[in-house]
């Protein structure tokens, strides 16, 4: 008979870690007597990061005495202090390879349902001084698990644990954990996992995405692992012509320098350009493809920025016949093949990727309802106006609406004054079952996303593109300072050259850092991470060129064109889409 050995609680607190402050509730301590377990947690307990921990789906974390003993042997630890793994319930019994998702248990006066394995993140390693522990929990199949509270009640150490129901399909906690984090997934098990009502919504969504990717179907958000860009690194491409679209935007047409056909791209993808003549080290910038590829050429359209090193070079010095280093089309902001209405929404030069989408829809003579909504200053700044209008006229169910923000601008019949406020969008009568593709300044995309939400369009149907550094994902970090990217403090490194293309920064690698993630952090380049040990893939980053090594080796390798920067080190010069 399984039993509750220790009841552990702890409120979130600020903890110093690697020169930063983490707000975390991972420090738990045993308590005497009984405590009331409520829907959200045990009385006296709390979680610091409610995105990854806590909430009704993760009210109580369970870890087993047998796993404590396993880690004692593995690390040579002497003492056991219950709660060290951040668990609320330290139990004798209930091993991860026997407990199933959807199992229900009565403990004391309360009843619980197993909802998911532990969320793999860096805090448990921080708590125990073993930074690789998040990966080891998965590879050793000992994650522990969360339970939701089905019936509230008092519990205390010494209570027996009685199973009252077995979950459907009998998929264990260890199996579910491996299904998400380890390679060689069983598709049949993925389907079965999605048929377990008790599995938390976040894990269900992850499994739906994995299933879609394995099928390679239109619902896949990104190409499945193994689908690589059209060529590795950079290749030489020749400029065939340059067309001025208006006073600030030029279109550059590129063909293969070796006469070979160009790989196709997906509408919405971008090219990374390395302009060797624009500076030393050569700066790298990304520009959306602005038309449908024809197999022989690509087109990018570049706005000249006041202090833009690369855009200034492309506008003032680039000539037809010149050679540029170009990385293959890539990017996840792509038009998906669905029957529902498509909203193509852009501001300024953000028009380029949605224009490519419009080309694809027109080329396919789609029967979808298509809405073209663009925001610009006035007619003089309205790039591709005639081009877009011609494409829209070729579609049977197209709607065109342009907003001019300059006061007193001349307005054609399809042009409205001002900006696309929630009220203005509501007046258009947009279909609520649409998928929206939004590109423009970050604030514009945020405002449009919120406005579409008020109209009833689902959040997961709103897709956005951003060429600046992506918003950071640093769970639990509370003393975040927004600082422009810069070389790391101290003596310059002497190793391979590392280029953070979105941040416009190139520095030399130094062995003072243990990973590319640590180098990015030292440069205040916005980063995304959670486990920091190659498990969760939150930090996955496209590699535009170069080669890496891993330490530790990830549990599942990403595609060859990507890196898990939390555990990657450069073998050669690297260009990262970061």
mmCIF file of C-alpha atoms in Angstrom, residues 104 154 184 195 235:
data_model
loop_
_atom_site.group_PDB
_atom_site.id
_atom_site.type_symbol
_atom_site.label_atom_id
_atom_site.label_comp_id
_atom_site.label_asym_id
_atom_site.label_seq_id
_atom_site.Cartn_x
_atom_site.Cartn_y
_atom_site.Cartn_z
ATOM 1 C CA UNK A 104 -7.307 8.815 -9.379
ATOM 2 C CA UNK A 154 -7.383 17.505 4.762
ATOM 3 C CA UNK A 184 11.452 7.794 -31.766
ATOM 4 C CA UNK A 195 -7.717 10.518 -25.949
ATOM 5 C CA UNK A 235 25.554 30.700 -51.011
#
